PDB file of C-alpha atoms in Angstrom:
ATOM      1  CA  GLN M   1       0.000   0.000   0.000  1.00 62.00           C
ATOM      2  CA  ARG M   2       2.772   2.445   0.917  1.00 62.00           C
ATOM      3  CA  ARG M   3       4.588   1.573  -2.346  1.00 62.00           C
ATOM      4  CA  GLN M   4       1.491   2.617  -4.291  1.00 65.00           C
ATOM      5  CA  ALA M   5       1.192   5.873  -2.338  1.00 66.00           C
ATOM      6  CA  VAL M   6       4.874   6.665  -2.934  1.00 64.00           C
ATOM      7  CA  ALA M   7       4.556   5.796  -6.638  1.00 61.00           C
ATOM      8  CA  GLU M   8       1.535   8.093  -6.962  1.00 66.00           C
ATOM      9  CA  ALA M   9       3.403  10.961  -5.270  1.00 63.00           C
ATOM     10  CA  CYS M  10       6.332  10.419  -7.647  1.00 60.00           C
ATOM     11  CA  ARG M  11       4.412  10.583 -10.919  1.00 61.00           C
ATOM     12  CA  GLY M  12       6.103  13.097 -13.189  1.00 57.00           C
ATOM     13  CA  SER M  13       9.118  13.604 -10.954  1.00 58.00           C
ATOM     14  CA  GLU M  14      11.254  10.598 -11.969  1.00 52.00           C
ATOM     15  CA  GLY M  15      14.061  12.933 -13.107  1.00 52.00           C
ATOM     16  CA  GLU M  16      14.449  14.168  -9.525  1.00 60.00           C
ATOM     17  CA  PHE M  17      15.517  10.759  -8.193  1.00 63.00           C
ATOM     18  CA  LEU M  18      19.041  10.288  -6.893  1.00 65.00           C
ATOM     19  CA  LEU M  19      19.490   6.550  -7.108  1.00 69.00           C
ATOM     20  CA  PRO M  20      21.433   4.703  -4.427  1.00 73.00           C
ATOM     21  CA  ASN M  21      24.633   3.016  -5.557  1.00 70.00           C
ATOM     22  CA  THR M  22      23.038  -0.339  -4.754  1.00 72.00           C
ATOM     23  CA  VAL M  23      21.012  -0.142  -7.991  1.00 69.00           C
ATOM     24  CA  ALA M  24      24.301  -0.585  -9.859  1.00 66.00           C
ATOM     25  CA  CYS M  25      24.001  -4.256  -8.870  1.00 72.00           C
ATOM     26  CA  SER M  26      21.726  -5.553 -11.624  1.00 71.00           C
ATOM     27  CA  ALA M  27      20.543  -8.535  -9.563  1.00 69.00           C
ATOM     28  CA  LEU M  28      19.316  -6.279  -6.755  1.00 69.00           C
ATOM     29  CA  ALA M  29      17.855  -3.712  -9.149  1.00 69.00           C
ATOM     30  CA  ALA M  30      15.929  -6.440 -10.994  1.00 68.00           C
ATOM     31  CA  ARG M  31      14.240  -7.469  -7.728  1.00 70.00           C
ATOM     32  CA  CYS M  32      12.830  -3.952  -7.410  1.00 69.00           C
ATOM     33  CA  SER M  33      10.207  -4.349 -10.107  1.00 57.00           C
ATOM     34  CA  GLU M  34       8.606  -1.012  -9.274  1.00 48.00           C
ATOM     35  CA  ALA M  35      11.926   0.856  -9.235  1.00 45.00           C
ATOM     36  CA  GLY M  36      10.825   3.298 -11.923  1.00 49.00           C
ATOM     37  CA  THR M  37       7.667   4.379 -10.138  1.00 65.00           C
ATOM     38  CA  ALA M  38       8.414   4.433  -6.408  1.00 67.00           C
ATOM     39  CA  ASN M  39      12.198   4.855  -6.661  1.00 78.00           C
ATOM     40  CA  GLU M  40      12.570   1.457  -5.020  1.00 85.00           C
ATOM     41  CA  ALA M  41      16.017   0.164  -4.042  1.00 88.00           C
ATOM     42  CA  TYR M  42      17.890  -2.024  -1.584  1.00 92.00           C
ATOM     43  CA  LEU M  43      19.651  -0.335   1.329  1.00 95.00           C
ATOM     44  CA  LEU M  44      21.420  -1.493   4.482  1.00 96.00           C
ATOM     45  CA  HIS M  45      20.697  -0.904   8.167  1.00 95.00           C
ATOM     46  CA  GLY M  46      23.303  -1.639  10.847  1.00 94.00           C
ATOM     47  CA  THR M  47      22.159  -2.987  14.204  1.00 93.00           C
ATOM     48  CA  ASN M  48      22.844  -5.819  16.632  1.00 93.00           C
ATOM     49  CA  PRO M  49      21.728  -9.409  15.918  1.00 96.00           C
ATOM     50  CA  THR M  50      19.029  -9.495  18.609  1.00 94.00           C
ATOM     51  CA  SER M  51      17.445  -6.317  17.228  1.00 92.00           C
ATOM     52  CA  ALA M  52      17.814  -7.611  13.658  1.00 95.00           C
ATOM     53  CA  VAL M  53      15.776 -10.715  14.502  1.00 95.00           C
ATOM     54  CA  ALA M  54      13.124  -8.553  16.198  1.00 93.00           C
ATOM     55  CA  ILE M  55      12.948  -6.172  13.207  1.00 94.00           C
ATOM     56  CA  LEU M  56      12.593  -9.102  10.794  1.00 94.00           C
ATOM     57  CA  GLY M  57       9.643 -10.282  12.886  1.00 92.00           C
ATOM     58  CA  ARG M  58       7.784  -6.981  13.283  1.00 91.00           C
ATOM     59  CA  SER M  59       9.515  -4.528  10.896  1.00 88.00           C
ATOM     60  CA  PHE M  60      10.857  -1.117  11.908  1.00 90.00           C
ATOM     61  CA  THR M  61       9.316   1.221  14.466  1.00 85.00           C
ATOM     62  CA  VAL M  62      10.018   4.896  13.789  1.00 77.00           C
ATOM     63  CA  ASP M  63       9.075   5.690  17.407  1.00 74.00           C
ATOM     64  CA  LEU M  64      12.289   3.920  18.491  1.00 62.00           C
ATOM     65  CA  ALA M  65      14.452   6.003  16.149  1.00 60.00           C
ATOM     66  CA  GLY M  66      17.572   7.435  17.717  1.00 58.00           C
ATOM     67  CA  LYS M  67      17.562   5.193  20.787  1.00 57.00           C
ATOM     68  CA  SER M  68      20.956   3.621  19.992  1.00 57.00           C
ATOM     69  CA  ALA M  69      22.427   6.175  17.580  1.00 62.00           C
ATOM     70  CA  GLY M  70      21.916   9.821  16.751  1.00 63.00           C
ATOM     71  CA  THR M  71      19.200  11.576  14.801  1.00 78.00           C
ATOM     72  CA  MET M  72      21.306  13.903  12.685  1.00 87.00           C
ATOM     73  CA  PHE M  73      18.582  14.437  10.068  1.00 88.00           C
ATOM     74  CA  GLY M  74      15.536  13.773  12.248  1.00 86.00           C
ATOM     75  CA  PRO M  75      14.032  10.848  14.174  1.00 87.00           C
ATOM     76  CA  GLY M  76      13.716   8.211  11.477  1.00 91.00           C
ATOM     77  CA  VAL M  77      15.115   4.923  10.257  1.00 93.00           C
ATOM     78  CA  TYR M  78      18.652   5.423   8.918  1.00 93.00           C
ATOM     79  CA  LEU M  79      19.749   3.342   5.938  1.00 95.00           C
ATOM     80  CA  ALA M  80      22.904   3.352   3.844  1.00 94.00           C
ATOM     81  CA  GLU M  81      23.998   2.318   0.371  1.00 93.00           C
ATOM     82  CA  SER M  82      27.433   1.478   1.788  1.00 93.00           C
ATOM     83  CA  SER M  83      28.097  -1.506   4.036  1.00 93.00           C
ATOM     84  CA  THR M  84      30.893   0.517   5.645  1.00 92.00           C
ATOM     85  CA  LYS M  85      28.415   3.216   6.701  1.00 93.00           C
ATOM     86  CA  ALA M  86      25.849   0.681   7.909  1.00 94.00           C
ATOM     87  CA  ASP M  87      28.585  -1.055   9.916  1.00 94.00           C
ATOM     88  CA  GLU M  88      29.185   2.223  11.797  1.00 91.00           C
ATOM     89  CA  TYR M  89      25.709   1.767  13.305  1.00 89.00           C
ATOM     90  CA  ALA M  90      26.099  -1.974  13.937  1.00 92.00           C
ATOM     91  CA  ARG M  91      26.625  -3.205  17.470  1.00 90.00           C
ATOM     92  CA  ASP M  92      27.696  -6.608  18.688  1.00 90.00           C
ATOM     93  CA  ASP M  93      25.683  -8.737  21.065  1.00 88.00           C
ATOM     94  CA  VAL M  94      27.544  -9.460  24.268  1.00 85.00           C
ATOM     95  CA  GLY M  95      26.978 -13.119  25.163  1.00 84.00           C
ATOM     96  CA  GLY M  96      23.958 -15.211  24.267  1.00 86.00           C
ATOM     97  CA  ASP M  97      23.357 -16.928  20.950  1.00 89.00           C
ATOM     98  CA  TYR M  98      24.838 -14.057  18.942  1.00 92.00           C
ATOM     99  CA  GLY M  99      27.775 -13.132  21.169  1.00 90.00           C
ATOM    100  CA  GLY M 100      30.456 -11.217  19.270  1.00 88.00           C
ATOM    101  CA  LEU M 101      28.361 -10.932  16.086  1.00 94.00           C
ATOM    102  CA  TYR M 102      27.217  -7.762  14.313  1.00 95.00           C
ATOM    103  CA  ALA M 103      24.226  -7.443  12.002  1.00 96.00           C
ATOM    104  CA  LEU M 104      23.194  -5.659   8.824  1.00 97.00           C
ATOM    105  CA  LEU M 105      19.653  -5.780   7.518  1.00 96.00           C
ATOM    106  CA  VAL M 106      19.190  -5.776   3.749  1.00 95.00           C
ATOM    107  CA  CYS M 107      15.994  -3.790   3.166  1.00 95.00           C
ATOM    108  CA  ARG M 108      13.851  -3.115   0.130  1.00 92.00           C
ATOM    109  CA  VAL M 109      12.796   0.519   0.353  1.00 91.00           C
ATOM    110  CA  ALA M 110      10.233   2.636  -1.498  1.00 88.00           C
ATOM    111  CA  LEU M 111      12.239   5.868  -1.460  1.00 88.00           C
ATOM    112  CA  GLY M 112      10.109   8.268  -3.436  1.00 86.00           C
ATOM    113  CA  ARG M 113      11.497  11.744  -4.099  1.00 86.00           C
ATOM    114  CA  PRO M 114      14.530  12.720  -2.026  1.00 90.00           C
ATOM    115  CA  TYR M 115      14.820  15.858   0.072  1.00 92.00           C
ATOM    116  CA  VAL M 116      18.576  16.338  -0.330  1.00 92.00           C
ATOM    117  CA  ILE M 117      20.446  18.143   2.430  1.00 92.00           C
ATOM    118  CA  THR M 118      24.066  18.542   3.490  1.00 92.00           C
ATOM    119  CA  GLU M 119      23.608  20.027   6.982  1.00 90.00           C
ATOM    120  CA  ALA M 120      22.228  18.499  10.170  1.00 89.00           C
ATOM    121  CA  GLY M 121      18.666  19.260  11.254  1.00 91.00           C
ATOM    122  CA  ASP M 122      15.243  17.725  11.766  1.00 90.00           C
ATOM    123  CA  PHE M 123      13.716  17.456   8.292  1.00 90.00           C
ATOM    124  CA  SER M 124      11.087  14.844   9.173  1.00 90.00           C
ATOM    125  CA  GLU M 125       8.106  17.135   8.494  1.00 91.00           C
ATOM    126  CA  ARG M 126       9.175  17.544   4.843  1.00 89.00           C
ATOM    127  CA  VAL M 127       8.639  13.793   4.463  1.00 90.00           C
ATOM    128  CA  ARG M 128       5.662  13.352   6.775  1.00 90.00           C
ATOM    129  CA  SER M 129       3.823  16.086   4.853  1.00 91.00           C
ATOM    130  CA  GLY M 130       4.005  13.947   1.703  1.00 87.00           C
ATOM    131  CA  GLU M 131       6.118  16.481  -0.178  1.00 87.00           C
ATOM    132  CA  TYR M 132       9.095  14.058  -0.218  1.00 89.00           C
ATOM    133  CA  GLY M 133       9.575  10.333   0.291  1.00 89.00           C
ATOM    134  CA  HIS M 134      12.792  10.452   2.342  1.00 91.00           C
ATOM    135  CA  VAL M 135      15.631  12.667   3.501  1.00 94.00           C
ATOM    136  CA  LEU M 136      18.920  12.088   1.707  1.00 92.00           C
ATOM    137  CA  GLY M 137      21.661  13.313   4.007  1.00 91.00           C
ATOM    138  CA  ASP M 138      24.429  13.838   1.481  1.00 89.00           C
ATOM    139  CA  ARG M 139      27.476  13.628   3.749  1.00 85.00           C
ATOM    140  CA  GLU M 140      29.415  12.429   0.703  1.00 82.00           C
ATOM    141  CA  LYS M 141      28.995  15.824  -0.914  1.00 84.00           C
ATOM    142  CA  ALA M 142      29.375  17.785   2.331  1.00 84.00           C
ATOM    143  CA  VAL M 143      32.394  16.128   3.942  1.00 87.00           C
ATOM    144  CA  GLY M 144      33.458  13.246   1.694  1.00 83.00           C
ATOM    145  CA  THR M 145      31.962  10.385   3.712  1.00 86.00           C
ATOM    146  CA  PHE M 146      28.684   8.554   2.953  1.00 92.00           C
ATOM    147  CA  ARG M 147      25.114   9.299   1.955  1.00 92.00           C
ATOM    148  CA  GLU M 148      22.381   8.397   4.441  1.00 93.00           C
ATOM    149  CA  PHE M 149      18.766   7.685   3.535  1.00 94.00           C
ATOM    150  CA  VAL M 150      16.340   8.543   6.335  1.00 94.00           C
ATOM    151  CA  LEU M 151      12.783   7.230   6.264  1.00 93.00           C
ATOM    152  CA  PHE M 152       9.942   8.403   8.504  1.00 92.00           C
ATOM    153  CA  HIS M 153       7.268   5.913   7.388  1.00 90.00           C
ATOM    154  CA  GLU M 154       8.114   2.385   8.485  1.00 90.00           C
ATOM    155  CA  GLU M 155       5.711   1.086   5.808  1.00 90.00           C
ATOM    156  CA  SER M 156       8.246   2.253   3.198  1.00 90.00           C
ATOM    157  CA  ILE M 157      10.839  -0.260   4.443  1.00 93.00           C
ATOM    158  CA  TYR M 158      10.721  -4.034   4.077  1.00 92.00           C
ATOM    159  CA  PRO M 159      13.597  -5.811   5.840  1.00 95.00           C
ATOM    160  CA  GLU M 160      14.251  -8.886   3.683  1.00 93.00           C
ATOM    161  CA  TYR M 161      17.497 -10.377   4.972  1.00 94.00           C
ATOM    162  CA  ALA M 162      19.760 -10.264   7.997  1.00 96.00           C
ATOM    163  CA  VAL M 163      23.507 -10.672   7.603  1.00 96.00           C
ATOM    164  CA  PHE M 164      25.416 -11.617  10.753  1.00 96.00           C
ATOM    165  CA  TYR M 165      29.179 -11.178  10.744  1.00 95.00           C
ATOM    166  CA  ARG M 166      32.288 -10.796  12.822  1.00 91.00           C
ATOM    167  CA  ARG M 167      34.675  -7.924  12.322  1.00 89.00           C
ATOM    168  CA  MET M 168      38.045  -9.188  11.108  1.00 86.00           C
ATOM    169  CA  GLN M 169      41.421  -7.543  10.651  1.00 85.00           C
ATOM    170  CA  GLY M 170      44.455  -9.271   9.207  1.00 89.00           C
ATOM    171  CA  GLY M 171      42.622 -12.608   9.212  1.00 86.00           C
ATOM    172  CA  GLU M 172      41.932 -12.377  12.955  1.00 84.00           C
ATOM    173  CA  VAL M 173      38.637 -11.706  14.726  1.00 80.00           C
ATOM    174  CA  MET M 174      38.755  -8.246  16.240  1.00 81.00           C
ATOM    175  CA  GLU M 175      38.188  -8.204  19.963  1.00 73.00           C
ATOM    176  CA  ARG M 176      35.536  -5.836  21.217  1.00 61.00           C
ATOM    177  CA  THR M 177      38.203  -3.443  22.510  1.00 56.00           C
ATOM    178  CA  ASP M 178      39.965  -3.455  19.094  1.00 53.00           C
ATOM    179  CA  ALA M 179      36.837  -2.753  17.050  1.00 50.00           C
ATOM    180  CA  PRO M 180      36.368   0.780  15.782  1.00 51.00           C
ATOM    181  CA  GLY M 181      34.334   2.923  18.169  1.00 48.00           C
ATOM    182  CA  GLN M 182      30.791   3.923  17.343  1.00 44.00           C
ATOM    183  CA  MET M 183      30.523   7.297  15.705  1.00 41.00           C
ATOM    184  CA  GLU M 184      29.311  10.202  17.753  1.00 39.00           C
ATOM    185  CA  MET M 185      26.418  11.675  15.834  1.00 36.00           C
ATOM    186  CA  GLU M 186      26.022  15.426  15.934  1.00 37.00           C
ATOM    187  CA  ASN M 187      22.537  16.860  16.290  1.00 33.00           C
TER     188      ASN M 187
END
């Protein structure tokens, strides 16, 4: 239903889309059959394995946005086209079934038209109003890092797969104390 609403809002504005780099993978792009109408693409979300399993079971909850990371562009679900960027948000589970593992969710997303920005701020109302489908925080353009795709309608995101992994360096598993620290997000 959300895909149809996003597609309707996008009619006539296809030239305004900024496609994620993930559409360069023809196999992923082919799975997004509505890509031309709702600007649909695959993106990644970093989290911990326990949360990944919960999200796969119930989907995302925008109300929980910012509880474990910042809300640089507003309180929404943050997705990335780069696994490196998504990994910055990933956390490991300490103990339990997933001890020492990190998680990325591979999500199919109906992006709609992007509201492109390069500075921090709460831009959620631009999307919630229906004017845009998502906020594209273009940190690549601003400071040479990565683009972030922020969604404020959980119905626009379908988490399809969870990838669990260990961080490795030089063929060795990185200990928790050796792993890169989580980024401090500015508000």
